[in-house]
Amino acid sequence: MPPRPVVQQGQTLRVWQRKALMEYLRGKREDFLAVATPGAGKTTFALRVALELFADGTIDNVTVVAPTEHLKTQWAEAAARVGIDLDAGFRNSDVHASSDFHGTVVTYAQVGIAPAVHKRRTITRKTLVVLDEIHHAGDSRSWGDGVRAAFEPAVRRLMLTGTPFRSDDNPIPFVQYERGMDGLQRSRADTVYGYADALQDGVVRPVIFLAYSGETRWRTSAGDELAARLGEPMTQDLIAQAWRTALDPTGEWMQQVLRAADARLQNLRAGGIPDAGGLVIASDQQSARSYAKVLGEITGEKAVVVLSDDVGASGRIAAFSASQERWMVAVRMVSEGVDIPRLAVGVYATSASTPLFFAQAIGRFVRARRQGETATVFVPSVPHLLELASEMEAQRNHVLGEPKTKDGLDDDLLERAQRAEDASGELEKRFEALSATAELDQIIFDGATFGLPAQTGTPEEEEYLGLPGLLTPDQVSALLSKRQAEQLAAQKRSAPAATIAEPAPAQQPRTAGERRIVLRRQLNTLVAAHHHRTGLPHGKIHAELRRLCGGPPSAQATIEQLEERIATVQTL
C-alpha cells in the first residue's frame, strides 16, 4: 500500500468548493450529492474530500465510477496531481486491485456487469465511492441495481453531477428524493452551484448562441417534395425532417454554418485567445467524417475526428487538447465530462434534443481559463433548442412520476428521421435531402434574444462573427444591444430611400413568421430601453416578463404572448 495521501501546500479551492467541503465535513453523511455546473471543478472538490477522509482515517480506499473509459484516464491523472494513485486499468477479471494504488477507477458498465466483484472490494476496505455523473446509474435497471449492490457497504458515497435531471422515472441510487406539494418526488442535492452563480464568480465563460434558420427542401418516402423554413412553427414531423435536411453534410446549410463558425474561431484567435479550438458535435459517424472533410476544404487544415468506438479516441482527445489544431469533430463521446479547456467555438450539428444532452454538450465550452473569455455555439434555429439555450441558468431536478409531455422535439422521432432507412432491392432511400440554405436568425445571450435576420456572408453577419472574444457578461449584453440598435437604425434609414425610389406597393398581410420577427424585434428594443433606464440585465427583464405574462422564452413565444409582453414592458 502506498503512503497515505495528505493535503499538500498550495492546493487552493474556489469559494463554492470550500463551502461545499465545510458542509460535507460538518454533516458526516454517508451519502452526499453535489450538483455543480460543468466546468465548475467537481473533480477537484471530490479529490479534496478524499484527501480529508484519508487524513482522519475515515477511509483507506477510493473507488471512482465514471461514465466512459476516457474519463477513467482523466480521473486518474487528476488524482495523481494531488497525490492519490488510482488504477484506471482495473478489470473485473482482476478481482483484486494492486496494492500499489490508493484505489481504482471503473465505469458504470463494469459495475453493472459484475457487481459482486466490486462489492467484495468495497467490503474488504473502508471505501469512499465517488459516483461521477451519478444520473448515469439510472440509464438501465442493471446499472442502477449493480451500483446499489456493489456500493451499499461503502463507508461514504459522494455523488457528483452537473445535470441531475433525467427524462425517465428510473430512480438514481443513493440519491434522496423529497415529495413536493404537487405529490411528485424530486431529487434533493446537499450542495448546489449553478451556472448563474459560476458565471457571476467568473468560474465559467458566458456563452453566446448564434441561431441559424434557412429554407430547406426534401423528398419524402412517398416521393413528395416538401419545403419549410427552419425555425418557423411546424408539426414535430416537419421540424424533424427540416432539421435533418439542414444537417445534411452535402447541403449548403452546414457548409455555410461551418464557414461562419470558422470565421468566428479565427476572430477569437486573433483577438486574444490564440489557442482557441472548435468542436462540431455530430449525430453519427458518417456525418462526423463528412463534416471533417468540409472543414478541411474550408480551412485547409485536417480536422481531428473522434469516434466513440475507436481504440485511439482518448489519445486523440488528449493530443487535441494540448495542441494548436483548430477543429475537432466528434459524435456523442465528447458531450460529457471531457475536459478540453481551449474549446471556444461549437457547432451543435446533432439531432439530440433532450435537456440532459444539450446541457452536457454546452458544458464542453464553458470552462473558464482567464477572465473575459467567451464561448460561441452555433445552433439550428429549432424552437426546442432555442428554449434550452434561453434557459441555460435554469435549475432542474430529477422528478419521479411527472407526466412526460412533448414540449419540444421527440428524440425517438428524430432518431427515426436520422436513420438511413435503406429499402430493399433497388429502391431509393425513403428520405432525401434536396437543398438547404442558412441565415443568421438571432443571437441568444443571458436569456435574451438580439439581432435581426442576416444572410450568411453579409456585413450584418460579420458584425456578430467579429464580436470580441474577451468580454465580461455585462459587456456582451451591452455590445449586443448596441449592435441591434445600429441594425434597427440602419433599417429605418433605408426605408425612406426605398419609398422615394419607387411607389410603395399596397400593404400585404404579413405571414405569421414575419409578424413574429417584427414583434420579437419590438420587444427586444423595449427591453433594451428598460435596461438603459434601470440597469437591470436583459435576461432578468425577460424573465420578469415571463413571470408576469407566462409562456416560454421570446424565441418560442406566440404572437399573442409577444404582444402581451410588449404591453407589459411599457408599464414597468
Coordinates of C-alpha atoms in Angstrom, one line a residue:
M1 CA 0.0 0.0 0.0
P2 CA 1.5 3.4 -0.9
P3 CA 1.9 6.1 1.7
R4 CA -1.4 7.7 2.9
P5 CA -2.0 10.8 0.7
V6 CA -2.2 14.2 2.5
V7 CA -3.4 17.7 1.6
Q8 CA -0.4 19.5 0.1
Q9 CA 0.5 23.1 0.5
G10 CA -0.7 25.4 -2.3
Q11 CA -3.9 23.3 -3.1
T12 CA -6.4 26.1 -3.1
L13 CA -10.2 25.8 -3.5
R14 CA -12.7 28.0 -5.1
V15 CA -15.3 29.6 -2.8
W16 CA -18.1 27.2 -3.7
Q17 CA -15.7 24.2 -3.2
R18 CA -14.7 25.4 0.3
K19 CA -18.3 25.9 1.3
A20 CA -19.3 22.5 0.0
L21 CA -16.3 20.9 1.8
M22 CA -17.3 22.5 5.1
E23 CA -20.9 21.3 4.6
Y24 CA -19.6 17.8 3.8
L25 CA -17.2 17.6 6.8
R26 CA -19.8 19.1 9.2
G27 CA -22.6 16.7 8.2
K28 CA -20.6 13.5 8.1
R29 CA -23.4 11.9 6.0
E30 CA -22.9 8.5 4.3
D31 CA -24.5 9.9 1.1
F32 CA -23.7 13.4 -0.3
L33 CA -25.0 14.8 -3.6
A34 CA -23.0 17.7 -5.1
V35 CA -24.6 19.4 -8.1
A36 CA -22.3 21.8 -9.9
T37 CA -22.4 23.2 -13.4
P38 CA -20.0 21.7 -15.9
G39 CA -16.6 23.4 -15.7
A40 CA -17.0 24.4 -12.0
G41 CA -14.5 21.9 -10.6
K42 CA -16.4 18.9 -9.3
T43 CA -13.3 16.6 -9.7
T44 CA -11.2 19.0 -7.5
F45 CA -13.9 19.1 -4.9
A46 CA -14.2 15.3 -4.8
L47 CA -10.5 14.7 -4.6
R48 CA -10.2 17.2 -1.7
V49 CA -12.9 15.3 0.2
A50 CA -10.9 12.1 -0.4
L51 CA -7.8 13.7 1.0
E52 CA -9.6 14.8 4.1
L53 CA -11.1 11.4 4.7
F54 CA -7.7 9.7 4.2
A55 CA -6.2 12.1 6.7
D56 CA -8.7 11.5 9.5
G57 CA -8.7 7.7 9.0
T58 CA -12.3 7.5 7.8
I59 CA -11.2 5.7 4.6
D60 CA -8.2 3.8 3.3
N61 CA -9.5 3.2 -0.2
V62 CA -11.2 5.2 -3.0
T63 CA -13.4 3.8 -5.9
V64 CA -14.3 6.3 -8.6
V65 CA -17.1 5.3 -11.0
A66 CA -17.1 7.3 -14.3
P67 CA -19.4 7.1 -17.4
T68 CA -16.7 6.4 -20.0
E69 CA -13.2 4.8 -20.5
H70 CA -11.8 8.2 -21.4
L71 CA -12.9 9.7 -18.1
K72 CA -11.2 6.9 -16.2
T73 CA -7.9 8.1 -17.5
Q74 CA -8.8 11.8 -16.9
W75 CA -9.7 11.0 -13.2
A76 CA -6.5 9.0 -12.6
E77 CA -4.4 11.9 -14.0
A78 CA -6.2 14.5 -11.8
A79 CA -5.9 12.3 -8.7
A80 CA -2.2 11.8 -9.3
R81 CA -1.6 15.5 -9.3
V82 CA -2.8 15.7 -5.6
G83 CA -1.0 12.5 -4.5
I84 CA -3.8 9.9 -4.9
D85 CA -2.8 7.0 -7.1
L86 CA -5.8 5.4 -8.8
D87 CA -5.7 2.3 -11.1
A88 CA -7.5 3.2 -14.3
G89 CA -6.6 -0.2 -15.8
F90 CA -8.5 -2.3 -13.4
R91 CA -10.7 -5.0 -15.0
N92 CA -13.4 -7.2 -13.5
S93 CA -11.4 -10.3 -14.2
D94 CA -8.6 -8.9 -11.9
V95 CA -10.9 -9.4 -8.9
H96 CA -8.4 -7.7 -6.6
A97 CA -6.7 -4.3 -7.1
S98 CA -3.0 -3.9 -6.9
S99 CA -1.5 -2.8 -3.6
D100 CA 0.4 -0.1 -5.5
F101 CA -2.7 2.1 -5.6
H102 CA -5.0 4.0 -3.2
G103 CA -8.0 2.9 -5.2
T104 CA -9.4 2.3 -8.7
V105 CA -11.4 4.0 -11.4
V106 CA -14.1 1.9 -13.1
T107 CA -17.1 2.6 -15.4
Y108 CA -20.8 2.1 -14.6
A109 CA -20.8 -0.6 -17.3
Q110 CA -18.1 -2.5 -15.4
V111 CA -20.1 -2.3 -12.2
G112 CA -23.3 -3.4 -13.9
I113 CA -21.7 -6.5 -15.4
A114 CA -20.1 -7.8 -12.2
P115 CA -21.4 -6.0 -9.1
A116 CA -20.2 -8.9 -6.8
V117 CA -16.6 -8.1 -7.7
H118 CA -16.9 -4.5 -6.7
K119 CA -18.9 -5.4 -3.6
R120 CA -16.2 -7.7 -2.4
R121 CA -13.6 -4.9 -2.8
T122 CA -15.9 -2.4 -1.0
I123 CA -16.4 -4.8 2.0
T124 CA -12.7 -5.6 2.5
R125 CA -11.6 -2.0 2.9
K126 CA -13.0 1.3 4.3
T127 CA -14.1 2.8 1.0
L128 CA -15.1 6.1 -0.3
V129 CA -17.1 5.7 -3.5
V130 CA -17.2 8.7 -5.9
L131 CA -20.0 8.3 -8.4
D132 CA -19.3 10.8 -11.2
E133 CA -22.3 12.0 -13.2
I134 CA -24.5 9.8 -11.0
H135 CA -27.5 10.2 -13.2
H136 CA -25.9 7.5 -15.5
A137 CA -26.7 5.0 -12.7
G138 CA -30.3 5.3 -13.9
D139 CA -29.5 4.6 -17.5
S140 CA -30.6 1.0 -17.1
R141 CA -32.0 -1.2 -14.4
S142 CA -28.9 -3.4 -14.4
W143 CA -26.6 -0.4 -13.9
G144 CA -28.7 1.0 -11.1
D145 CA -29.1 -2.3 -9.3
G146 CA -25.4 -3.1 -9.8
V147 CA -24.3 0.3 -8.3
R148 CA -26.6 -0.2 -5.3
A149 CA -25.5 -3.8 -4.7
A150 CA -21.8 -3.1 -5.1
F151 CA -21.5 0.1 -3.0
E152 CA -24.1 -0.3 -0.3
P153 CA -21.4 -1.4 2.1
A154 CA -19.2 1.7 1.4
V155 CA -18.3 3.9 4.4
R156 CA -19.0 7.0 2.3
R157 CA -20.6 7.7 -1.1
L158 CA -20.1 11.0 -2.8
M159 CA -22.3 11.7 -5.8
L160 CA -21.4 14.3 -8.4
T161 CA -23.4 15.7 -11.4
G162 CA -23.7 18.8 -13.4
T163 CA -27.1 17.6 -14.8
P164 CA -29.1 15.7 -12.2
F165 CA -32.3 15.6 -14.3
R166 CA -33.4 12.7 -16.3
S167 CA -36.4 12.3 -18.6
D168 CA -37.5 8.9 -17.2
D169 CA -38.7 7.5 -13.9
N170 CA -35.6 5.3 -13.1
P171 CA -34.6 6.3 -9.5
I172 CA -31.0 7.2 -9.1
P173 CA -29.3 5.0 -6.5
F174 CA -28.3 6.7 -3.2
V175 CA -30.0 10.0 -4.2
Q176 CA -32.6 11.3 -1.8
Y177 CA -36.0 12.3 -3.1
E178 CA -38.5 14.7 -1.4
R179 CA -42.2 14.8 -2.2
G180 CA -43.4 18.3 -3.0
M181 CA -46.8 20.0 -2.7
D182 CA -47.8 18.5 -6.1
G183 CA -47.2 15.0 -4.8
L184 CA -44.2 14.4 -7.1
Q185 CA -40.8 13.3 -5.8
R186 CA -37.7 15.4 -6.7
S187 CA -34.1 14.8 -6.2
R188 CA -32.5 16.7 -3.3
A189 CA -28.9 17.9 -3.5
D190 CA -26.7 18.6 -0.5
T191 CA -24.9 21.4 -2.3
V192 CA -25.7 23.3 -5.5
Y193 CA -23.6 25.5 -7.6
G194 CA -25.4 26.6 -10.7
Y195 CA -24.3 28.2 -14.0
A196 CA -25.6 31.6 -12.9
D197 CA -23.5 31.5 -9.8
A198 CA -20.5 30.3 -11.6
L199 CA -20.9 32.9 -14.3
Q200 CA -21.1 35.7 -11.7
D201 CA -17.9 34.3 -10.0
G202 CA -16.0 34.1 -13.3
V203 CA -15.7 30.3 -12.9
V204 CA -17.3 29.7 -16.3
R205 CA -17.5 31.5 -19.6
P206 CA -20.5 33.4 -20.9
V207 CA -22.0 31.5 -23.9
I208 CA -23.3 33.4 -27.0
F209 CA -25.6 31.3 -29.1
L210 CA -25.9 32.1 -32.8
A211 CA -29.1 30.5 -34.1
Y212 CA -29.3 29.9 -37.9
S213 CA -32.5 29.3 -39.8
G214 CA -33.0 29.0 -43.5
E215 CA -35.0 27.4 -46.3
T216 CA -35.0 23.6 -46.5
R217 CA -36.3 21.2 -49.2
W218 CA -36.5 17.4 -49.1
R219 CA -38.3 14.4 -50.7
T220 CA -40.4 12.1 -48.6
S221 CA -40.7 8.3 -48.8
A222 CA -43.8 8.8 -51.0
G223 CA -41.9 10.9 -53.5
D224 CA -43.4 14.2 -52.4
E225 CA -41.2 17.3 -52.3
L226 CA -41.6 19.5 -49.3
A227 CA -40.2 22.8 -48.3
A228 CA -40.1 24.6 -45.0
R229 CA -38.2 27.3 -43.2
L230 CA -36.2 26.1 -40.2
G231 CA -37.4 27.9 -37.1
E232 CA -41.0 28.5 -38.2
P233 CA -43.9 26.9 -36.3
M234 CA -44.5 23.4 -37.7
T235 CA -45.5 19.9 -36.7
Q236 CA -42.9 17.7 -35.0
D237 CA -42.6 15.6 -38.1
L238 CA -41.9 18.6 -40.3
I239 CA -39.4 20.1 -37.7
A240 CA -37.6 16.8 -37.6
Q241 CA -37.3 16.5 -41.3
A242 CA -36.4 20.1 -41.9
W243 CA -33.7 19.8 -39.1
R244 CA -32.3 16.7 -40.7
T245 CA -32.2 18.4 -44.1
A246 CA -30.2 21.3 -42.6
L247 CA -27.7 18.9 -41.0
D248 CA -27.1 17.1 -44.3
P249 CA -23.3 17.3 -44.9
T250 CA -23.7 17.7 -48.6
G251 CA -26.1 20.7 -48.3
E252 CA -25.3 24.4 -48.3
W253 CA -26.7 24.9 -44.7
M254 CA -23.9 23.0 -43.0
Q255 CA -21.2 24.4 -45.3
Q256 CA -22.4 28.0 -44.6
V257 CA -22.6 27.5 -40.9
L258 CA -19.2 25.7 -40.7
R259 CA -17.7 28.6 -42.7
A260 CA -19.3 31.1 -40.3
A261 CA -18.1 29.1 -37.2
D262 CA -14.5 29.0 -38.6
A263 CA -14.6 32.8 -39.2
R264 CA -15.7 33.2 -35.5
L265 CA -12.8 30.9 -34.4
Q266 CA -10.3 32.9 -36.4
N267 CA -11.6 36.2 -34.9
L268 CA -11.2 34.7 -31.4
R269 CA -7.7 33.6 -32.1
A270 CA -6.7 37.0 -33.5
G271 CA -8.4 38.8 -30.6
G272 CA -6.8 37.4 -27.5
I273 CA -7.4 33.6 -27.4
P274 CA -4.6 32.4 -29.7
D275 CA -5.1 28.7 -29.0
A276 CA -9.0 28.7 -29.3
G277 CA -10.3 25.4 -30.6
G278 CA -13.6 24.4 -32.2
L279 CA -15.8 21.3 -31.8
V280 CA -18.5 20.0 -34.1
I281 CA -20.9 17.6 -32.3
A282 CA -22.4 15.2 -35.0
S283 CA -25.3 12.8 -34.9
D284 CA -23.4 9.8 -36.3
Q285 CA -20.0 8.6 -37.6
Q286 CA -20.8 9.1 -41.2
S287 CA -21.8 12.7 -40.7
A288 CA -18.8 13.3 -38.5
R289 CA -16.4 12.2 -41.2
S290 CA -18.3 14.3 -43.8
Y291 CA -18.2 17.4 -41.6
A292 CA -14.5 16.9 -41.1
K293 CA -14.0 16.8 -44.9
V294 CA -15.9 20.1 -45.3
L295 CA -13.9 21.8 -42.6
G296 CA -10.7 20.6 -44.3
E297 CA -11.9 22.3 -47.6
I298 CA -12.8 25.5 -45.7
T299 CA -9.7 25.8 -43.5
G300 CA -7.0 24.0 -45.5
E301 CA -6.3 22.0 -42.3
K302 CA -7.3 18.5 -41.4
A303 CA -9.9 18.3 -38.6
V304 CA -9.4 15.7 -35.8
V305 CA -12.2 13.1 -35.9
V306 CA -13.1 11.3 -32.7
L307 CA -15.4 8.3 -32.8
S308 CA -16.5 6.5 -29.6
D309 CA -15.6 3.0 -30.8
D310 CA -12.1 3.9 -32.0
V311 CA -9.3 2.4 -29.9
G312 CA -7.3 5.6 -30.0
A313 CA -10.1 8.1 -29.3
S314 CA -8.9 9.0 -25.8
G315 CA -5.4 9.7 -27.2
R316 CA -6.7 11.9 -29.9
I317 CA -8.8 13.9 -27.4
A318 CA -5.7 14.4 -25.2
A319 CA -3.5 15.3 -28.2
F320 CA -6.1 17.9 -29.5
S321 CA -6.4 19.4 -26.0
A322 CA -2.7 20.1 -25.8
S323 CA -2.3 21.2 -29.5
Q324 CA -2.9 24.3 -31.5
E325 CA -5.2 22.5 -34.0
R326 CA -8.3 24.3 -35.0
W327 CA -11.2 21.8 -35.2
M328 CA -12.4 18.5 -33.8
V329 CA -15.4 16.6 -35.0
A330 CA -17.0 14.0 -32.7
V331 CA -20.1 12.0 -32.0
R332 CA -21.5 11.8 -28.5
M333 CA -18.4 10.7 -26.5
V334 CA -17.2 14.4 -26.2
S335 CA -20.6 15.5 -24.9
E336 CA -19.9 14.9 -21.2
G337 CA -17.1 15.1 -18.8
V338 CA -14.3 15.5 -21.4
D339 CA -12.0 18.4 -20.4
I340 CA -10.7 20.5 -23.3
P341 CA -10.4 24.0 -21.8
R342 CA -9.4 25.7 -25.0
L343 CA -12.7 24.9 -26.7
A344 CA -14.3 28.3 -27.5
V345 CA -16.5 27.6 -30.6
G346 CA -19.0 24.9 -31.0
V347 CA -21.4 23.7 -33.7
Y348 CA -24.4 21.8 -32.5
A349 CA -24.9 19.6 -35.5
T350 CA -26.8 16.7 -33.9
S351 CA -30.5 15.9 -33.7
A352 CA -30.3 15.1 -29.9
S353 CA -32.7 17.4 -28.2
T354 CA -33.1 16.3 -24.6
P355 CA -32.2 18.9 -21.9
L356 CA -29.7 16.5 -20.4
F357 CA -27.7 16.0 -23.7
F358 CA -27.9 19.7 -24.6
A359 CA -26.6 20.8 -21.1
Q360 CA -23.8 18.2 -21.3
A361 CA -22.8 19.3 -24.8
I362 CA -22.7 23.0 -24.0
G363 CA -20.8 22.2 -20.9
R364 CA -17.8 21.4 -23.1
F365 CA -17.4 25.1 -23.9
V366 CA -18.0 26.9 -20.6
R367 CA -14.8 26.1 -18.7
A368 CA -13.0 29.4 -17.9
R369 CA -9.2 29.8 -18.0
R370 CA -8.8 33.5 -17.6
Q371 CA -11.2 36.4 -17.1
G372 CA -13.1 37.7 -20.1
E373 CA -13.0 34.6 -22.3
T374 CA -16.3 34.0 -24.1
A375 CA -17.7 30.9 -25.9
T376 CA -19.8 30.9 -29.0
V377 CA -22.1 28.0 -30.0
F378 CA -23.8 27.7 -33.4
V379 CA -27.2 26.0 -33.2
P380 CA -30.1 25.3 -35.7
S381 CA -33.0 27.6 -35.2
V382 CA -35.2 24.9 -33.8
P383 CA -37.8 26.1 -31.1
H384 CA -36.9 23.5 -28.5
L385 CA -33.1 24.1 -28.8
L386 CA -33.7 27.9 -28.6
E387 CA -35.7 27.4 -25.4
L388 CA -32.9 25.3 -23.9
A389 CA -30.3 28.0 -24.9
S390 CA -32.5 30.6 -23.3
E391 CA -32.7 28.7 -20.1
M392 CA -29.0 28.0 -19.5
E393 CA -29.3 29.2 -15.9
A394 CA -32.4 27.1 -15.1
Q395 CA -32.0 24.7 -12.1
R396 CA -33.6 21.3 -12.7
N397 CA -34.1 18.2 -10.6
H398 CA -34.9 14.6 -11.4
V399 CA -38.7 14.2 -11.0
L400 CA -40.4 10.9 -10.4
G401 CA -43.9 10.4 -11.7
E402 CA -44.1 13.5 -13.8
P403 CA -46.3 13.3 -16.9
K404 CA -44.0 13.2 -19.9
T405 CA -45.4 15.9 -22.1
K406 CA -43.8 16.6 -25.5
D407 CA -43.0 20.2 -25.0
G408 CA -40.2 20.0 -27.6
L409 CA -39.0 17.6 -30.1
D410 CA -39.3 13.8 -29.6
D411 CA -35.9 12.3 -29.7
D412 CA -37.3 9.0 -30.8
L413 CA -38.9 10.7 -33.8
L414 CA -35.7 12.5 -34.6
E415 CA -33.8 9.2 -34.4
R416 CA -36.2 7.6 -36.9
A417 CA -35.7 10.6 -39.2
Q418 CA -32.0 10.4 -38.8
R419 CA -31.8 6.8 -39.7
A420 CA -30.9 6.0 -43.3
E421 CA -33.8 3.6 -43.7
D422 CA -32.4 1.8 -46.7
A423 CA -35.1 -0.1 -48.7
S424 CA -34.5 -3.5 -50.1
G425 CA -33.6 -4.1 -53.7
E426 CA -33.1 -1.1 -55.9
L427 CA -35.5 1.2 -54.1
E428 CA -34.0 4.5 -53.1
K429 CA -33.8 5.8 -49.5
R430 CA -37.1 6.9 -48.1
F431 CA -35.8 10.3 -47.2
E432 CA -33.7 12.6 -49.4
A433 CA -32.4 16.0 -48.5
L434 CA -32.6 18.2 -51.6
S435 CA -31.3 21.7 -50.5
A436 CA -30.9 24.0 -47.5
T437 CA -29.5 27.5 -47.2
A438 CA -28.5 29.1 -43.9
E439 CA -29.4 32.5 -42.5
L440 CA -28.5 34.0 -39.1
D441 CA -31.8 34.2 -37.3
Q442 CA -31.0 35.6 -33.9
I443 CA -28.4 35.7 -31.1
I444 CA -29.3 34.4 -27.7
F445 CA -27.4 35.5 -24.6
D446 CA -28.4 35.6 -20.9
G447 CA -31.9 34.5 -21.7
A448 CA -32.5 37.4 -24.2
T449 CA -32.6 37.5 -28.0
F450 CA -30.7 40.1 -30.1
G451 CA -30.3 40.9 -33.7
L452 CA -32.2 40.9 -36.9
P453 CA -32.1 38.1 -39.6
A454 CA -29.0 38.4 -41.8
Q455 CA -27.9 36.4 -44.8
T456 CA -24.6 34.4 -44.5
G457 CA -21.6 36.2 -45.9
T458 CA -23.1 39.7 -45.4
P459 CA -21.6 42.6 -43.4
E460 CA -24.5 42.2 -40.9
E461 CA -23.5 38.6 -40.1
E462 CA -19.8 39.6 -39.9
E463 CA -20.7 42.2 -37.3
Y464 CA -21.7 39.3 -34.9
L465 CA -19.0 36.9 -36.0
G466 CA -16.4 39.6 -35.2
L467 CA -17.6 40.2 -31.6
P468 CA -14.5 40.5 -29.3
G469 CA -13.7 37.2 -27.6
L470 CA -12.6 38.8 -24.3
L471 CA -15.7 40.4 -22.7
T472 CA -17.4 40.3 -19.3
P473 CA -21.1 39.2 -19.4
D474 CA -22.2 42.8 -18.9
Q475 CA -20.0 43.9 -21.8
V476 CA -21.5 41.1 -24.0
S477 CA -25.1 42.3 -23.3
A478 CA -24.1 46.0 -23.9
L479 CA -22.4 45.2 -27.1
L480 CA -25.2 43.0 -28.5
S481 CA -27.7 45.8 -27.6
K482 CA -25.6 48.3 -29.4
R483 CA -25.3 46.2 -32.5
Q484 CA -29.0 45.6 -32.5
A485 CA -29.7 49.3 -32.2
E486 CA -27.4 50.0 -35.1
Q487 CA -29.2 47.4 -37.2
L488 CA -32.6 49.0 -36.4
A489 CA -31.3 52.5 -37.2
A490 CA -29.8 51.3 -40.5
Q491 CA -33.1 49.7 -41.4
K492 CA -35.0 52.9 -40.6
R493 CA -32.6 55.0 -42.7
S494 CA -33.0 52.7 -45.7
A495 CA -36.8 52.6 -45.5
P496 CA -37.5 56.3 -46.7
A497 CA -35.0 56.0 -49.5
A498 CA -36.8 52.9 -50.8
T499 CA -40.1 54.8 -50.6
I500 CA -38.7 57.7 -52.7
A501 CA -37.2 55.5 -55.3
E502 CA -40.4 53.8 -56.2
P503 CA -44.1 53.9 -55.1
A504 CA -44.8 51.8 -52.1
P505 CA -46.8 48.6 -53.0
A506 CA -50.1 48.0 -51.3
Q507 CA -49.6 46.7 -47.8
Q508 CA -49.8 42.9 -47.9
P509 CA -50.9 40.9 -44.8
R510 CA -47.8 39.6 -43.0
T511 CA -47.3 35.9 -42.6
A512 CA -47.3 34.6 -39.1
G513 CA -43.5 34.2 -39.3
E514 CA -42.9 37.8 -40.4
R515 CA -45.2 39.1 -37.6
R516 CA -43.3 37.1 -35.0
I517 CA -40.0 38.6 -36.2
V518 CA -41.4 42.2 -36.1
L519 CA -42.8 41.6 -32.6
R520 CA -39.6 40.0 -31.3
R521 CA -37.7 42.9 -32.7
Q522 CA -40.0 45.4 -31.0
L523 CA -39.9 43.5 -27.7
N524 CA -36.1 43.5 -27.7
T525 CA -36.0 47.2 -28.4
L526 CA -38.3 47.9 -25.4
V527 CA -36.3 45.6 -23.2
A528 CA -33.1 47.4 -24.2
A529 CA -34.7 50.7 -23.4
H530 CA -35.8 49.4 -20.0
H531 CA -32.2 48.1 -19.4
H532 CA -30.8 51.6 -20.0
R533 CA -33.3 53.2 -17.6
T534 CA -32.9 50.7 -14.8
G535 CA -29.6 49.0 -15.3
L536 CA -31.2 45.6 -15.0
P537 CA -29.7 42.8 -17.2
H538 CA -31.7 41.9 -20.3
G539 CA -32.1 38.4 -19.1
K540 CA -33.7 39.5 -15.8
I541 CA -36.1 41.8 -17.6
H542 CA -37.2 38.9 -20.0
A543 CA -37.5 36.6 -17.0
E544 CA -39.8 39.1 -15.2
L545 CA -42.0 39.4 -18.3
R546 CA -42.3 35.7 -18.5
R547 CA -43.2 35.6 -14.8
L548 CA -45.9 38.2 -15.2
C549 CA -47.3 37.0 -18.6
G550 CA -46.4 33.3 -18.6
G551 CA -45.3 31.3 -21.6
P552 CA -41.9 30.2 -23.0
P553 CA -38.8 32.4 -23.9
S554 CA -39.5 35.0 -26.5
A555 CA -37.8 32.9 -29.2
Q556 CA -40.7 30.4 -28.9
A557 CA -43.5 32.7 -27.7
T558 CA -46.7 33.0 -29.8
I559 CA -47.8 36.2 -31.4
E560 CA -50.3 36.8 -28.6
Q561 CA -47.7 36.2 -25.9
L562 CA -45.3 38.6 -27.6
E563 CA -48.0 41.3 -27.8
E564 CA -48.8 40.8 -24.1
R565 CA -45.2 41.2 -23.1
I566 CA -44.8 44.3 -25.3
A567 CA -47.8 45.9 -23.5
T568 CA -46.4 44.8 -20.1
V569 CA -42.9 46.1 -20.5
Q570 CA -44.3 49.5 -21.4
T571 CA -45.9 49.7 -18.0
L572 CA -42.8 48.7 -16.0

